[in-house]
Amino acid sequence: MTVSADRATVLPPRAGLGLKPEHYDTILDARPDIGFFEVHAENYMGAGGPPHRYLEAVAALYPLSLHGVGLSIGSARDLDTGHLRRLRDLIDRYRPQSFSEHLAWSTHDTGFLNDLLPLPYTAETLSRVADHVDETQQWLGRQMLLENPSTYVLFSESTIDEVDFLTAIASRTGCGLLLDVNNVMVSAVNHRLDPVAYIDRFPVELVGEIHLAGYDETIDSVGDRLLIDAHGTAVRSDVMELYQHTLSRSGALPTLIEWDNDVPDFATLQAEAVRADILLNEAALKSRSSQAA
């Protein structure tokens, strides 16, 4: 099923947070002013138990974004229909306002690799990814968003630029795109590329959600700067600057703060959401001013 490539998200153009078990009670007791919450689909594929009781309660109060990490859209093997069925059941149960997955692969032969691995950008892989996105959207009966990856290696056989690759997938399938600004920064630094030039070429009219996160920094074996997409710190200042530049092109869009490792208290996460909301409000104001002029 090919679906419309228009923005299909109904998430509010505000900052959201990842829903963490250690914050369930705080959220339900205080009902903080957060735009939306996002969960990883694979954490809720069981039939019941406390996680679902809490998620049902949170979803009754806030818009919900569902983010997959295990579908292996870029794999050379067929998609796992059992995984697709569980994903469909979860979406039917919660009716999230957005569903997204990664441009990556994690399955090989009969095994599953617990990581999001990169793929070469060729005509062959483009066709395969497009087929898998189409199949996923057919199973789910809705549009999905596809996320740009963070990468640490490039493939000599790649013949297509990453932005062109993602744009072509969206054009062929009608999927939307999830723009991870931290991933742009990580990949750009690791491959000595210009992150602003990447954003300037990105089809922001297809973006249904933005992700922000913190990276770790180290030095590689030849003494060069290496960034790791770690999701264990506050969003770095250079990523926030790149995000602000992104909003100058896109206008205000739903924006998730990802903090999945060394998770802090909820107040710290909420402060990160406020940082993003300030920039989102500025972008919305500029957009309204330009429309009125």
Tab-separated table of C-alpha atoms in Angstrom:
chain	number	residue	atom	x	y	z
A	1	MET	CA	0.000	0.000	0.000
A	2	THR	CA	1.415	3.368	-1.011
A	3	VAL	CA	0.166	6.127	1.272
A	4	SER	CA	0.232	9.884	1.045
A	5	ALA	CA	3.619	11.425	1.788
A	6	ASP	CA	1.984	14.470	3.421
A	7	ARG	CA	2.658	14.970	7.107
A	8	ALA	CA	0.344	12.474	8.760
A	9	THR	CA	1.341	13.096	12.368
A	10	VAL	CA	-1.192	14.438	14.809
A	11	LEU	CA	1.372	14.718	17.588
A	12	PRO	CA	1.436	18.283	18.895
A	13	PRO	CA	4.377	20.439	17.720
A	14	ARG	CA	5.907	20.344	21.170
A	15	ALA	CA	8.656	18.530	23.037
A	16	GLY	CA	7.995	14.973	24.189
A	17	LEU	CA	9.849	12.513	26.403
A	18	GLY	CA	10.551	8.816	26.415
A	19	LEU	CA	8.322	7.020	28.914
A	20	LYS	CA	10.475	5.245	31.523
A	21	PRO	CA	9.184	2.812	34.187
A	22	GLU	CA	10.950	4.726	36.967
A	23	HIS	CA	8.817	7.769	36.110
A	24	TYR	CA	5.384	6.108	35.775
A	25	ASP	CA	4.127	7.217	39.182
A	26	THR	CA	5.548	10.742	38.917
A	27	ILE	CA	3.808	11.276	35.583
A	28	LEU	CA	0.452	9.918	36.719
A	29	ASP	CA	0.535	11.783	40.034
A	30	ALA	CA	1.818	15.165	38.788
A	31	ARG	CA	0.518	15.127	35.196
A	32	PRO	CA	3.381	17.333	33.976
A	33	ASP	CA	3.010	19.665	30.994
A	34	ILE	CA	4.666	17.451	28.360
A	35	GLY	CA	3.663	17.436	24.690
A	36	PHE	CA	3.675	13.656	24.273
A	37	PHE	CA	5.374	10.456	25.394
A	38	GLU	CA	7.184	7.897	23.271
A	39	VAL	CA	7.785	4.210	23.972
A	40	HIS	CA	9.801	1.508	22.250
A	41	ALA	CA	7.366	-0.957	20.728
A	42	GLU	CA	9.376	-4.032	21.693
A	43	ASN	CA	9.090	-3.176	25.407
A	44	TYR	CA	5.298	-3.593	25.266
A	45	MET	CA	4.784	-6.642	23.068
A	46	GLY	CA	3.799	-8.851	25.989
A	47	ALA	CA	0.088	-9.400	26.523
A	48	GLY	CA	-0.331	-7.760	29.909
A	49	GLY	CA	1.197	-6.952	33.267
A	50	PRO	CA	2.158	-3.689	35.003
A	51	PRO	CA	3.828	-2.089	31.931
A	52	HIS	CA	0.545	-2.182	30.040
A	53	ARG	CA	-1.469	-0.933	33.004
A	54	TYR	CA	0.795	2.100	33.265
A	55	LEU	CA	0.938	2.682	29.512
A	56	GLU	CA	-2.855	2.577	29.286
A	57	ALA	CA	-3.070	5.198	32.021
A	58	VAL	CA	-0.457	7.460	30.408
A	59	ALA	CA	-1.970	7.060	26.931
A	60	ALA	CA	-5.319	8.206	28.306
A	61	LEU	CA	-3.693	11.515	29.304
A	62	TYR	CA	-1.089	12.213	26.619
A	63	PRO	CA	-0.538	11.718	22.883
A	64	LEU	CA	1.600	8.642	22.225
A	65	SER	CA	4.421	7.967	19.783
A	66	LEU	CA	5.482	4.359	19.147
A	67	HIS	CA	9.094	3.817	18.088
A	68	GLY	CA	10.305	0.452	16.794
A	69	VAL	CA	13.869	-0.816	17.167
A	70	GLY	CA	13.618	-4.450	16.027
A	71	LEU	CA	11.874	-4.610	12.658
A	72	SER	CA	15.146	-4.694	10.688
A	73	ILE	CA	13.821	-2.690	7.740
A	74	GLY	CA	17.209	-2.801	5.991
A	75	SER	CA	17.775	-6.549	6.276
A	76	ALA	CA	18.459	-8.711	3.233
A	77	ARG	CA	16.077	-11.333	4.631
A	78	ASP	CA	12.295	-11.152	4.759
A	79	LEU	CA	10.608	-9.235	7.540
A	80	ASP	CA	9.516	-11.300	10.533
A	81	THR	CA	5.743	-11.662	10.157
A	82	GLY	CA	5.445	-12.621	13.814
A	83	HIS	CA	7.046	-9.329	14.778
A	84	LEU	CA	4.781	-7.464	12.363
A	85	ARG	CA	1.735	-9.167	13.861
A	86	ARG	CA	2.747	-8.227	17.402
A	87	LEU	CA	3.433	-4.677	16.257
A	88	ARG	CA	0.038	-4.439	14.581
A	89	ASP	CA	-1.681	-5.745	17.716
A	90	LEU	CA	0.127	-3.133	19.814
A	91	ILE	CA	-0.849	-0.319	17.448
A	92	ASP	CA	-4.452	-1.527	17.336
A	93	ARG	CA	-4.490	-1.577	21.126
A	94	TYR	CA	-3.095	1.929	21.742
A	95	ARG	CA	-3.754	3.816	18.486
A	96	PRO	CA	-0.573	5.908	18.794
A	97	GLN	CA	-0.449	9.217	16.971
A	98	SER	CA	2.862	8.239	15.343
A	99	PHE	CA	4.824	5.085	14.511
A	100	SER	CA	8.462	5.111	13.415
A	101	GLU	CA	11.343	2.743	12.726
A	102	HIS	CA	15.052	2.942	11.861
A	103	LEU	CA	16.847	2.768	8.538
A	104	ALA	CA	18.985	-0.130	9.754
A	105	TRP	CA	19.206	-3.914	9.922
A	106	SER	CA	19.557	-6.260	12.895
A	107	THR	CA	18.736	-9.741	11.522
A	108	HIS	CA	20.951	-12.125	9.576
A	109	ASP	CA	20.107	-15.679	8.503
A	110	THR	CA	18.295	-17.067	11.560
A	111	GLY	CA	19.928	-14.764	14.122
A	112	PHE	CA	19.097	-11.402	15.660
A	113	LEU	CA	21.826	-8.871	16.448
A	114	ASN	CA	21.075	-6.531	19.324
A	115	ASP	CA	22.112	-3.388	17.460
A	116	LEU	CA	21.030	-1.054	14.666
A	117	LEU	CA	23.521	-1.694	11.871
A	118	PRO	CA	24.114	0.474	8.771
A	119	LEU	CA	23.609	-0.556	5.170
A	120	PRO	CA	25.159	0.554	1.871
A	121	TYR	CA	23.136	2.999	-0.172
A	122	THR	CA	22.680	1.334	-3.547
A	123	ALA	CA	19.825	0.788	-5.993
A	124	GLU	CA	19.496	-2.766	-4.663
A	125	THR	CA	19.200	-1.768	-1.012
A	126	LEU	CA	16.869	1.096	-1.906
A	127	SER	CA	14.504	-1.329	-3.617
A	128	ARG	CA	14.672	-3.755	-0.689
A	129	VAL	CA	14.038	-1.086	1.948
A	130	ALA	CA	11.148	0.331	-0.088
A	131	ASP	CA	9.605	-3.140	-0.317
A	132	HIS	CA	9.950	-3.600	3.447
A	133	VAL	CA	8.453	-0.187	4.193
A	134	ASP	CA	5.550	-0.960	1.860
A	135	GLU	CA	5.021	-4.325	3.545
A	136	THR	CA	5.074	-2.726	6.992
A	137	GLN	CA	2.543	-0.072	6.002
A	138	GLN	CA	0.316	-2.755	4.488
A	139	TRP	CA	0.415	-4.753	7.710
A	140	LEU	CA	-0.270	-1.725	9.884
A	141	GLY	CA	-2.740	0.021	7.597
A	142	ARG	CA	-1.080	3.360	8.249
A	143	GLN	CA	1.888	5.530	7.397
A	144	MET	CA	5.176	4.979	9.195
A	145	LEU	CA	8.127	7.328	9.662
A	146	LEU	CA	11.648	6.199	8.734
A	147	GLU	CA	14.577	7.548	10.784
A	148	ASN	CA	17.995	8.594	9.486
A	149	PRO	CA	20.763	6.578	11.192
A	150	SER	CA	23.882	7.443	13.148
A	151	THR	CA	26.843	5.770	11.427
A	152	TYR	CA	30.482	5.021	12.137
A	153	VAL	CA	31.545	3.465	8.822
A	154	LEU	CA	30.852	4.215	5.167
A	155	PHE	CA	30.527	1.619	2.399
A	156	SER	CA	32.680	1.844	-0.705
A	157	GLU	CA	29.853	0.325	-2.753
A	158	SER	CA	27.388	3.111	-1.847
A	159	THR	CA	26.251	5.023	-4.934
A	160	ILE	CA	23.444	7.135	-3.426
A	161	ASP	CA	23.695	10.002	-0.966
A	162	GLU	CA	21.858	9.363	2.337
A	163	VAL	CA	19.437	12.273	1.956
A	164	ASP	CA	18.649	11.199	-1.613
A	165	PHE	CA	18.185	7.604	-0.397
A	166	LEU	CA	15.677	8.604	2.285
A	167	THR	CA	13.868	10.956	-0.077
A	168	ALA	CA	13.543	8.188	-2.671
A	169	ILE	CA	12.152	5.753	-0.082
A	170	ALA	CA	9.528	8.300	0.945
A	171	SER	CA	8.663	9.022	-2.689
A	172	ARG	CA	8.234	5.329	-3.555
A	173	THR	CA	6.276	4.303	-0.470
A	174	GLY	CA	4.523	7.394	0.846
A	175	CYS	CA	6.179	6.973	4.231
A	176	GLY	CA	7.156	10.003	6.269
A	177	LEU	CA	10.562	10.692	7.754
A	178	LEU	CA	11.837	11.027	11.295
A	179	LEU	CA	14.749	13.463	11.422
A	180	ASP	CA	17.166	12.629	14.226
A	181	VAL	CA	19.286	15.770	14.562
A	182	ASN	CA	21.726	14.116	16.962
A	183	ASN	CA	22.288	11.337	14.409
A	184	VAL	CA	23.050	13.981	11.786
A	185	MET	CA	25.701	15.520	14.046
A	186	VAL	CA	27.213	12.152	15.004
A	187	SER	CA	27.506	10.951	11.410
A	188	ALA	CA	28.757	14.314	10.136
A	189	VAL	CA	31.583	14.522	12.669
A	190	ASN	CA	32.553	10.873	12.215
A	191	HIS	CA	32.721	11.179	8.420
A	192	ARG	CA	34.035	14.772	8.236
A	193	LEU	CA	30.847	16.089	6.651
A	194	ASP	CA	28.891	19.332	7.103
A	195	PRO	CA	25.800	18.807	9.304
A	196	VAL	CA	24.233	22.119	8.243
A	197	ALA	CA	24.527	21.152	4.571
A	198	TYR	CA	22.798	17.840	5.394
A	199	ILE	CA	19.897	19.649	7.071
A	200	ASP	CA	19.657	22.149	4.223
A	201	ARG	CA	19.131	19.291	1.747
A	202	PHE	CA	16.758	17.272	3.921
A	203	PRO	CA	13.095	17.209	2.748
A	204	VAL	CA	11.666	18.783	5.896
A	205	GLU	CA	8.183	18.800	4.355
A	206	LEU	CA	8.173	15.009	4.857
A	207	VAL	CA	9.254	15.098	8.514
A	208	GLY	CA	6.651	14.007	11.049
A	209	GLU	CA	8.883	13.973	14.121
A	210	ILE	CA	12.326	15.117	15.253
A	211	HIS	CA	14.614	13.365	17.736
A	212	LEU	CA	17.226	15.000	19.969
A	213	ALA	CA	19.702	13.177	22.201
A	214	GLY	CA	23.085	13.455	23.858
A	215	TYR	CA	26.232	11.948	22.374
A	216	ASP	CA	29.460	10.713	23.945
A	217	GLU	CA	32.801	11.796	22.538
A	218	THR	CA	36.083	9.910	22.294
A	219	ILE	CA	39.197	9.724	20.113
A	220	ASP	CA	39.588	6.950	17.554
A	221	SER	CA	42.707	4.875	16.824
A	222	VAL	CA	44.196	7.509	14.501
A	223	GLY	CA	43.553	10.403	16.852
A	224	ASP	CA	40.404	11.788	15.260
A	225	ARG	CA	37.288	12.904	17.100
A	226	LEU	CA	34.621	10.173	17.279
A	227	LEU	CA	31.037	10.688	18.438
A	228	ILE	CA	28.850	7.899	19.830
A	229	ASP	CA	25.050	8.073	19.755
A	230	ALA	CA	24.814	7.197	23.442
A	231	HIS	CA	21.478	8.645	24.660
A	232	GLY	CA	22.951	9.044	28.132
A	233	THR	CA	23.383	12.806	28.594
A	234	ALA	CA	21.622	16.091	28.034
A	235	VAL	CA	21.402	17.298	24.440
A	236	ARG	CA	24.736	18.889	23.479
A	237	SER	CA	24.873	22.584	22.622
A	238	ASP	CA	25.989	22.012	19.016
A	239	VAL	CA	23.035	19.666	18.479
A	240	MET	CA	20.653	22.283	19.902
A	241	GLU	CA	22.124	24.865	17.513
A	242	LEU	CA	21.633	22.466	14.599
A	243	TYR	CA	18.078	21.829	15.829
A	244	GLN	CA	17.379	25.563	15.858
A	245	HIS	CA	18.633	25.769	12.273
A	246	THR	CA	16.383	22.831	11.372
A	247	LEU	CA	13.336	24.588	12.819
A	248	SER	CA	14.162	27.681	10.769
A	249	ARG	CA	13.497	25.516	7.706
A	250	SER	CA	10.746	23.223	8.957
A	251	GLY	CA	8.784	25.269	11.438
A	252	ALA	CA	7.693	23.733	14.737
A	253	LEU	CA	7.522	19.927	14.686
A	254	PRO	CA	6.962	17.271	17.380
A	255	THR	CA	10.347	16.773	19.036
A	256	LEU	CA	11.396	13.884	21.263
A	257	ILE	CA	14.142	14.128	23.866
A	258	GLU	CA	15.823	10.698	23.919
A	259	TRP	CA	17.569	9.761	27.187
A	260	ASP	CA	17.691	5.968	27.407
A	261	ASN	CA	20.870	5.285	29.426
A	262	ASP	CA	21.805	6.603	32.872
A	263	VAL	CA	18.245	7.901	33.056
A	264	PRO	CA	18.009	10.901	35.420
A	265	ASP	CA	15.117	12.050	37.579
A	266	PHE	CA	12.025	13.313	35.825
A	267	ALA	CA	12.739	16.961	36.623
A	268	THR	CA	15.978	16.761	34.630
A	269	LEU	CA	14.160	15.284	31.641
A	270	GLN	CA	11.437	17.901	31.891
A	271	ALA	CA	14.084	20.641	31.848
A	272	GLU	CA	15.380	19.223	28.554
A	273	ALA	CA	11.857	19.330	27.148
A	274	VAL	CA	11.567	22.974	28.199
A	275	ARG	CA	14.785	23.787	26.286
A	276	ALA	CA	13.252	22.341	23.133
A	277	ASP	CA	9.843	23.934	23.741
A	278	ILE	CA	11.434	27.386	23.904
A	279	LEU	CA	12.902	26.906	20.426
A	280	LEU	CA	9.650	25.394	19.160
A	281	ASN	CA	7.691	28.408	20.401
A	282	GLU	CA	10.155	30.754	18.687
A	283	ALA	CA	9.826	28.805	15.429
A	284	ALA	CA	6.027	28.873	15.618
A	285	LEU	CA	6.039	32.631	16.278
A	286	LYS	CA	8.342	33.288	13.313
A	287	SER	CA	6.136	31.139	11.106
A	288	ARG	CA	3.011	33.060	12.117
A	289	SER	CA	4.787	36.393	11.601
A	290	SER	CA	5.955	35.444	8.114
A	291	GLN	CA	2.461	34.295	7.156
A	292	ALA	CA	0.961	37.566	8.371
A	293	ALA	CA	3.492	39.715	6.483
